[in-house]
Every structure is written in C-alpha cells, then in structure tokens.
Coordinates of C-alpha atoms and ligand atoms in Angstrom, one line a residue:
X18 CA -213.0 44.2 185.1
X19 CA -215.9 45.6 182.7
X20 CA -218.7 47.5 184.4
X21 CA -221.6 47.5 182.6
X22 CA -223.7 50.6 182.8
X23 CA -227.4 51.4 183.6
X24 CA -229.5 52.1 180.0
X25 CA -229.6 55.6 179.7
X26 CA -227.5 56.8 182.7
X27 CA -226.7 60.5 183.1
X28 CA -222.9 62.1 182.2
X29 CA -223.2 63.6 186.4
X30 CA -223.9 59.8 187.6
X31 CA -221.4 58.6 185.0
X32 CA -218.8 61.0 186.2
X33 CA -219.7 60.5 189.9
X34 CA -219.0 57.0 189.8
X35 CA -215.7 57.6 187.7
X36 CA -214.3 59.7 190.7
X37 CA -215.4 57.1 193.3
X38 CA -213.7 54.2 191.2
X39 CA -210.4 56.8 190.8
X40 CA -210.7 57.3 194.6
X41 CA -210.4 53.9 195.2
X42 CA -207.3 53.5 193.5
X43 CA -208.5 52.5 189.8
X44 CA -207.5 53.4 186.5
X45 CA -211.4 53.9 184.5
X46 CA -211.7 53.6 181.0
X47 CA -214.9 54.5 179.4
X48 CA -215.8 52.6 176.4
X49 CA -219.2 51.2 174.5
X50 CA -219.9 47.6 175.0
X51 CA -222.4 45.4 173.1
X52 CA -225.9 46.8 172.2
X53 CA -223.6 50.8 172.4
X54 CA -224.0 49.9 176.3
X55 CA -222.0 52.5 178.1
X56 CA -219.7 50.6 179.9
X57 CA -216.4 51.4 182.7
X58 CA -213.0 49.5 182.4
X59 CA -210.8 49.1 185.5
X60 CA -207.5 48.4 184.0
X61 CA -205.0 48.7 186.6
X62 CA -204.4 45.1 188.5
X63 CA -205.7 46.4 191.7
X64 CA -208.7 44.0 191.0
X65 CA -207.4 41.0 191.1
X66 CA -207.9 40.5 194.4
X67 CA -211.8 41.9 194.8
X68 CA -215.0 40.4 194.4
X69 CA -216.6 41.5 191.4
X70 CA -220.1 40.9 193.0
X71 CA -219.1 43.6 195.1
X72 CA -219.2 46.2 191.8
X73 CA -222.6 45.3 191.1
X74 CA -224.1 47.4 194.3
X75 CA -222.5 50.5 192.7
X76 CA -225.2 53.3 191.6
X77 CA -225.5 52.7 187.7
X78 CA -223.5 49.7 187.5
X79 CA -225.8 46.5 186.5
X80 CA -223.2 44.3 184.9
X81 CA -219.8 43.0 186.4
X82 CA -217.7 41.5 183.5
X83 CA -214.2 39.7 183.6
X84 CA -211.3 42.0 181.6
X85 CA -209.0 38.7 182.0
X86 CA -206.7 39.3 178.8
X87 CA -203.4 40.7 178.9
X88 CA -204.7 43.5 176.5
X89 CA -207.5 44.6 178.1
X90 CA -208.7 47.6 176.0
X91 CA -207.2 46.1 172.8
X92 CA -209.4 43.3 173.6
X93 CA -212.8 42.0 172.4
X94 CA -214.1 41.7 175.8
X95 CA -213.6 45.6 176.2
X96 CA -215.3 46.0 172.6
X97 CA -216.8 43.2 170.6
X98 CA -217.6 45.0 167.1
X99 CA -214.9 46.4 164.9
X100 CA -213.7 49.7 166.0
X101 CA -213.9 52.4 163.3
X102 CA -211.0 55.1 163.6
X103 CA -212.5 58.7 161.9
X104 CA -209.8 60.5 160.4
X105 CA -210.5 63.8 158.4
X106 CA -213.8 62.2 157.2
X107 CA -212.2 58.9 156.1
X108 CA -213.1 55.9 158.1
X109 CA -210.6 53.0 159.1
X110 CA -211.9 49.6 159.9
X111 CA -215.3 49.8 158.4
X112 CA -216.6 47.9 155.0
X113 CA -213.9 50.5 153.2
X114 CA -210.8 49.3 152.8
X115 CA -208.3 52.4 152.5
X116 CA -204.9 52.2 150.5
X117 CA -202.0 54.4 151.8
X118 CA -199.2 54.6 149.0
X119 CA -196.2 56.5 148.1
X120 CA -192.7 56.5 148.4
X121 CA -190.2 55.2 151.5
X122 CA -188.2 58.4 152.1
X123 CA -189.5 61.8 151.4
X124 CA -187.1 63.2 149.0
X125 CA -187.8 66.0 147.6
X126 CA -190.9 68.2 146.7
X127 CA -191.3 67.7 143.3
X128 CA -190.4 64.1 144.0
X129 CA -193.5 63.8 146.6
X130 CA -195.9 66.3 144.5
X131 CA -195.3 64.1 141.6
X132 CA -195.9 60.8 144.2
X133 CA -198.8 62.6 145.4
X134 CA -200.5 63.0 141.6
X135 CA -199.5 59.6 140.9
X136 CA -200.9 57.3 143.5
X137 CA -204.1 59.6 144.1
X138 CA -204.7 58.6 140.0
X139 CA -204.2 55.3 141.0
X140 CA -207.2 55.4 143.7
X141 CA -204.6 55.7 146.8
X142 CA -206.6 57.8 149.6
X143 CA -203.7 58.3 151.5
X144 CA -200.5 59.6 150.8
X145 CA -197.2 57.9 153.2
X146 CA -193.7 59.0 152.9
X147 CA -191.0 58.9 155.5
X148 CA -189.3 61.8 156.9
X149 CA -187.3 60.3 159.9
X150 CA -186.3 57.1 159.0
X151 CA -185.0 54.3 160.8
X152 CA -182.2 53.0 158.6
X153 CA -180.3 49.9 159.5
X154 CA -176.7 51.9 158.7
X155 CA -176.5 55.1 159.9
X156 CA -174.8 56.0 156.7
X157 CA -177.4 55.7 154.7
X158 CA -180.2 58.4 153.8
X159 CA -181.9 59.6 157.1
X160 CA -185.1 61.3 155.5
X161 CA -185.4 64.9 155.3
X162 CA -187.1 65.9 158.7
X163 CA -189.0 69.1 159.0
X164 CA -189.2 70.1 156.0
X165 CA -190.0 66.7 154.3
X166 CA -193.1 66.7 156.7
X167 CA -194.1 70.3 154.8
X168 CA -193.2 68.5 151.3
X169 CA -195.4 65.5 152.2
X170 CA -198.5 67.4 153.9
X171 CA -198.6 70.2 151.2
X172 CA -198.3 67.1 148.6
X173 CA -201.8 65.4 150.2
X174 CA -204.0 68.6 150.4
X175 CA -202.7 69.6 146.9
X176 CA -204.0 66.0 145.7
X177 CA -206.6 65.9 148.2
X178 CA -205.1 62.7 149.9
X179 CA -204.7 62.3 154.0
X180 CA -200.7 61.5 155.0
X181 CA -199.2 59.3 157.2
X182 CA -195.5 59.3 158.2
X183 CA -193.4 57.7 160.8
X184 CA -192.6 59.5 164.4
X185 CA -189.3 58.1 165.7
X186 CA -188.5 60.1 169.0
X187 CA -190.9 61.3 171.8
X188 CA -189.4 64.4 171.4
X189 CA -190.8 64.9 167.8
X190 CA -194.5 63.8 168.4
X191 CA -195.7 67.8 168.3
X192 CA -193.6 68.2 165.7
X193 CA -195.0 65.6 163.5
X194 CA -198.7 65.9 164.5
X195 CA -198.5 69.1 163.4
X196 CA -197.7 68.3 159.6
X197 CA -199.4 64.7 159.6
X198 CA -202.5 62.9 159.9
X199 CA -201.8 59.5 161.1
X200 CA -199.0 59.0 162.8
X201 CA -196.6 55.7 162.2
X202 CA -194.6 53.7 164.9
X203 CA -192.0 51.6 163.2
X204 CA -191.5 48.2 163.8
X205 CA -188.3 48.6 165.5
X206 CA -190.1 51.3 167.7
X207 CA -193.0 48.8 168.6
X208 CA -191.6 48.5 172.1
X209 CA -190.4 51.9 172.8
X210 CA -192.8 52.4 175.8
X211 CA -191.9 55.9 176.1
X212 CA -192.9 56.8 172.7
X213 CA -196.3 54.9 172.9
X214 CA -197.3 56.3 176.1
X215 CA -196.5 59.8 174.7
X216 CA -198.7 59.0 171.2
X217 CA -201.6 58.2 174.1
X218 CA -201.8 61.4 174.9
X219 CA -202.6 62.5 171.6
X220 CA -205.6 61.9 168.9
X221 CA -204.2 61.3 165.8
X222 CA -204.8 58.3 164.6
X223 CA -201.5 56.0 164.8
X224 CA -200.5 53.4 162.9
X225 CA -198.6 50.5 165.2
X226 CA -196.3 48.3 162.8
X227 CA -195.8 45.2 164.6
X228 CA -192.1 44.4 165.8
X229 CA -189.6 42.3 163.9
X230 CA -190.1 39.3 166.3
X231 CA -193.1 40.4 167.8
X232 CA -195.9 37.6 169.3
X233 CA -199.6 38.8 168.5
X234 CA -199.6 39.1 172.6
X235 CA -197.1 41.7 172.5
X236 CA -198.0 43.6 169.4
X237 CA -201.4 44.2 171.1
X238 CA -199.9 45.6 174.6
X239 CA -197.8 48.0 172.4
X240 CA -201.3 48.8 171.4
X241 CA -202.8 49.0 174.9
X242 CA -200.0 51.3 176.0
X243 CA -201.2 53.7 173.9
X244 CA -205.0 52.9 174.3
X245 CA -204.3 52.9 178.4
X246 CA -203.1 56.3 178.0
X247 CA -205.8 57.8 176.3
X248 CA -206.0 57.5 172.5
X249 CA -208.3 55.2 171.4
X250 CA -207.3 55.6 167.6
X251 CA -205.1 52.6 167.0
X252 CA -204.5 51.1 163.6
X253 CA -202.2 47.9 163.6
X254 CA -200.0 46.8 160.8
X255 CA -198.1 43.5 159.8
X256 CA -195.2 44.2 158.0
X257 CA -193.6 40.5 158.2
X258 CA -191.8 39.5 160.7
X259 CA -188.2 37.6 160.9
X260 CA -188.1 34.1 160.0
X261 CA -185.3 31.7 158.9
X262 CA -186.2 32.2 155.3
X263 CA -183.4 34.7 153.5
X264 CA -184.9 35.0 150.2
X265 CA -187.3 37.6 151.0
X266 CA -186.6 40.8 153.0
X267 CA -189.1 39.4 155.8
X268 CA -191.7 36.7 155.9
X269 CA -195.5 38.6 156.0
X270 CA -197.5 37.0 158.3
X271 CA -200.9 36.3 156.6
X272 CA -202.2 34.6 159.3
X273 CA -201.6 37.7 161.8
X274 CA -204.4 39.2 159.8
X275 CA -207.7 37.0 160.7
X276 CA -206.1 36.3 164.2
X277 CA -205.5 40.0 165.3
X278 CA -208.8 41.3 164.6
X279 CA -210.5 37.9 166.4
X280 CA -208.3 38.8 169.4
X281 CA -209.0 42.6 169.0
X282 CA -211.5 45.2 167.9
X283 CA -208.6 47.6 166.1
X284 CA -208.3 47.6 162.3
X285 CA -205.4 45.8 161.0
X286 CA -203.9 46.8 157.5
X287 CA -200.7 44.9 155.9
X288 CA -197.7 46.0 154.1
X289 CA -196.5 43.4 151.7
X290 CA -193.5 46.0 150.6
X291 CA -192.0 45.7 154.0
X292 CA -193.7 42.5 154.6
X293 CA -191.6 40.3 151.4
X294 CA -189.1 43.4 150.4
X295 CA -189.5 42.1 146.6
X296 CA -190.7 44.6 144.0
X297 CA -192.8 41.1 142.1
X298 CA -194.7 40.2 145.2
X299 CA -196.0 43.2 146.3
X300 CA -199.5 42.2 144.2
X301 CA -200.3 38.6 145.3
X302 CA -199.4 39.4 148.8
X303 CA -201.9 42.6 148.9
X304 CA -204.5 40.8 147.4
X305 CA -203.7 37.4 149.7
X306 CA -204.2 40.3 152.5
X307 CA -207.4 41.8 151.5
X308 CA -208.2 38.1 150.9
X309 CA -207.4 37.7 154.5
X310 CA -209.3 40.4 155.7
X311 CA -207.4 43.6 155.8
X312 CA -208.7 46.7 156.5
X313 CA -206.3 48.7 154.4
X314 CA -202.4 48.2 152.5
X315 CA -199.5 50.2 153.0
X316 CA -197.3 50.5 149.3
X317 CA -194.3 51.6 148.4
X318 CA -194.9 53.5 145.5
X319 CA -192.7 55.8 143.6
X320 CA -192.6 57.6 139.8
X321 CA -189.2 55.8 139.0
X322 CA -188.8 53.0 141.9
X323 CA -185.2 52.0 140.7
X324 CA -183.9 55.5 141.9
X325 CA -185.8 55.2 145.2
X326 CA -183.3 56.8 148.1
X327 CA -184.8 53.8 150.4
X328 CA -186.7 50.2 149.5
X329 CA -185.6 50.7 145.7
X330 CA -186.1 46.7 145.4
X331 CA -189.4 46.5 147.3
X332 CA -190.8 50.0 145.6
X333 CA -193.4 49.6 142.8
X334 CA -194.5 51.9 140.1
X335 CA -197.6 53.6 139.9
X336 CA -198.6 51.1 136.9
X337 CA -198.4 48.5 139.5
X338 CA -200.3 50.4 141.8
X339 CA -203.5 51.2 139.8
X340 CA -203.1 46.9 138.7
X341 CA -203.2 45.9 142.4
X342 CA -205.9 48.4 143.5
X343 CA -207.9 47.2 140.3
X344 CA -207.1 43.7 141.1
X345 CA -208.6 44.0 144.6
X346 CA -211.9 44.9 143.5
X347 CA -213.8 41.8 142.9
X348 CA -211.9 40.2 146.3
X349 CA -213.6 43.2 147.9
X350 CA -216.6 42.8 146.6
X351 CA -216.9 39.3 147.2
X352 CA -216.1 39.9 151.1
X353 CA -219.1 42.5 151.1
X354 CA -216.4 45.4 151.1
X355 CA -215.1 47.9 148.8
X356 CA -212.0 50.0 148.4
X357 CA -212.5 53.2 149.2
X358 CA -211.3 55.8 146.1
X359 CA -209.7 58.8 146.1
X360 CA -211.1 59.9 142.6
Ligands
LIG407 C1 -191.4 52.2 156.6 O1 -192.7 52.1 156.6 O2 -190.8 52.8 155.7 C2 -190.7 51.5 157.6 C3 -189.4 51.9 158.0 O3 -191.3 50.4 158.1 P1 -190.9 49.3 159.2 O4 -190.9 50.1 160.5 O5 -192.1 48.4 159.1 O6 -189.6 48.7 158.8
LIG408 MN1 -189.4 51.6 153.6

C-alpha cells in the first residue's frame, strides 16, 4: 500500500505518522511519487488483510494507493519516473548514458594504470576491474583482493574515472566500500539474500547483474531486497542469460532492456562481454543495447586482450572501445540522449 501525502506536510507530522505506522506493525518506506508528492510505502504483507479506506483518515495522508506487485519498491507504482542514482557527481539513469570499461581481473598496477589511461582516452567514465572473482574452477585466477582494490581505486582518481568492482562475500562489503564506488553483485550472487540485505544497509551505489536463469520477476526482488533494506541506489544489469544456444558464452537478453525499466523505475545498463562472451560482438550488441534503451555498458577492455588473466576471448582492445563509444553517438542522439565523456 502507497500513502499519498498532504502537499507540503511538515518532517514532525511526517515522522509522527511514520512511528504510528511502525507501531502498528508496518515496515514504511518513504519515497516521492508523481508530481515529487511525498509519499509512505507499507511493504510488509501485514496489509493484505486491511481496508485501505481506513488509511485515508490518517493525519497527512490524502491518497491510499494499491503496492500490488511482487517488487514493490522496485516498482513503477512506488515511483513512476526514472530514478537517477548520484554517484560522485555522475548521474545514472538520466539522458547520460555512462560507459564503465576495463579489464575482467585486476592484475596488476601497471596493468590497471595503463587500463585506466586507456579507456578514459576512449571516453569511458568509469573504470571496472575485478578483484574477487567468481571463477567457474577454483583453479583458475582468483583476482588479487585487497590490494587489487588499491590498484583499481588509485587507477580511477589518477585518470579521473569513478570504479566499480564486484563484492562476493558479506564479510567484505566494508572492505570493498572502502576502495570502490559502485559496488557489483555477480550474477551467480544475484540470489545470495544475505549479501543483498547487507549491500541495503549501505549507500554506494550497486550494480545488480541479473542471474544466469533469472525471470525479470526475480531479478527485481533481488533488487527490492536491497531497496527494502534501505539503499535506494540500485543499478540493474543484463549480462545474458543461459539458453540452449552453445555458440556464444551466453545469450544477452535485448528484450530485458525495454521491459525492466517498464516494470521498474531503476536504471538498467547491459554487458554484451558477458552477455555473448565473443570478442567480434561486443559492438553490435552495445549499440543494439543503447538502441534498446540502456542507460549505460559494461566492457571488457584491456591494453592486450589476448593476455587477459580472465575473459581473454570476450575482452576488446581499447581501439574497439573508442569505435563502439564513437559508434553510439548518433543512436544517442537520435533517442534524445548523449553519452556522457570522460574527456
Ligand atoms: C564480471 O563482471 O567480471 C563477472 C564475473 O560478471 P558476471 O557476474 O555477470 O558473470
Ligand atoms: Mn569477466
């Protein structure tokens, strides 16, 4: 249920009626609903057996709206415009579509400084490498932990790019935040409850990849677990899911694209390297995103992809890079967008 507040209603009657509704048992989100009308979610399932009429007598409440979707705050009922997510003065989800590049793995420091100068020439605004990573053998490279978090954030404030890199455990969430600006949940941690709940208690923004068999339905209650707990700053990201096809490394889901942001407020990016896992298709399946209406790309990127410690066949070079983001341009454009550059 959506309680629709008075016009101009004062933070003490706000917060009064936030501590009644918690009396009674609720879980309250505050949020903004159309027209920036301030605006009171109950998202626990203790409603389902009221009356909403009987919400409407509340002091400062004058609307009573349904919250009947699964994902309540992930929702469009809960927020009909795009949400923006602010991070270090960049904006995510607005008319500025962001590209985060760089390489799979961490590896070294001149490896990520040399990333770093590379894909910020390119126009990249943000800079990802992996520090944990979650490898299908356990034999191959693990990423460098701590100290490949200092390689990759001393990397983006030399270049002046923001970083992003994936948090594996809910022990390493401080740990990670710490070093990073946007924090990534890997597919195969999509459903690791304990994890998202723990991210929700942060702000950073993070960056939800959905799950290698994931519906859209249960992409965005990964995302509402960590909206319900708190942070509001969710970015989601299709990566490609399974399918029956073997040729590529996964099958991207285009249509995820359009669909997610009808169902849901939260910027979606894509990330055709994960998403096909062939070095040649990383360009028509980022522009067939932007296309789509993407709010950003993730890219593989590295200064000499065929010695890349992890995705050596998916990685591009930064030639390809500065192509692609050039490419983009007039599909931007002609969308009423732009990319956002670095330089
Ligand atoms: C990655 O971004 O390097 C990664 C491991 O991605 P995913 O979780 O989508 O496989
Ligand atoms: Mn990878």
């Amino acid at each position: 249920m959506l309680l629709i507040l008075e016009k101009n209603i004062s933070l003490k009657a706000v917060n009064e009626l936030i501590g009644r509704l918690q009396w009674m048992g609720f879980q309250v989100v505050k949020g903004h609903h159309d027209n920036n009308r301030e605006s009171l979610a109950l998202v626990n399932s203790l409603h389902k057996q009221l009356n909403p009429a009987a919400f409407k007598d509340l002091p400062g409440v004058i609307d009573v709206l349904p919250l009947d979707k699964p994902y309540k705050l992930a929702g469009t009922d809960f927020k009909s415009k795009p949400s923006i997510i602010p991070c270090q003065g960049l904006s995510i989800g607005g008319p500025g579509i962001v590209i985060m590049a760089g390489s799979c793995s961490v590896e070294s420091e001149e490896q990520i400084m040399e990333t770093a100068k590379l894909v910020a020439a390119c126009g990249a605004t943000i800079l990802r490498g992996g520090a944990y990573k979650p490898r299908t053998s356990p034999y191959d490279f693990q990423g460098l932990g701590e100290i490949g978090l200092h390689y990759l954030s001393q990397a983006a404030k030399q270049y002046h790019l923001l970083s992003v890199s994936e948090v594996m455990d809910t022990t390493e969430i401080d740990l990670v935040a710490n070093y990073i600006d946007i924090l990534q949940v890997g597919a195969r941690n999509m459903q690791n409850y304990s994890l998202l709940k723990n991210l929700g208690k942060i702000n950073k923004p993070i960056l939800l990849k959905r799950g290698l068999s994931a519906t859209y339905k249960e992409f965005l209650l990964a995302a509402e677990y960590i909206l319900s707990a708190g942070n509001p700053n969710v970015i989601l990201c299709e990566r490609g899911i399974r399918t029956f096809e073997t040729y590529t490394r996964n099958t991207l889901d285009i249509a995820a694209i359009p669909i997610l942001k009808e169902l849901s407020h939260l910027p979606v990016i894509a990330d055709p390297s994960h998403g096909v896992g062939l070095r040649n298709m990383v360009a028509p399946m980022s522009r067939a995103a932007i296309a789509a209406g993407a709010d950003g790309l993730l890219i593989e990127t590295h200064p000499d992809p065929d010695k890349a410690l992890s995705d050596a066949q998916q990685t591009i070079n930064p030639t390809m890079l500065a192509e692609i983001i050039n490419s983009l341009e007039p599909i931007a454009i002609s969308l009423d967008r732009s990319i956002i550059r670095s330089q």
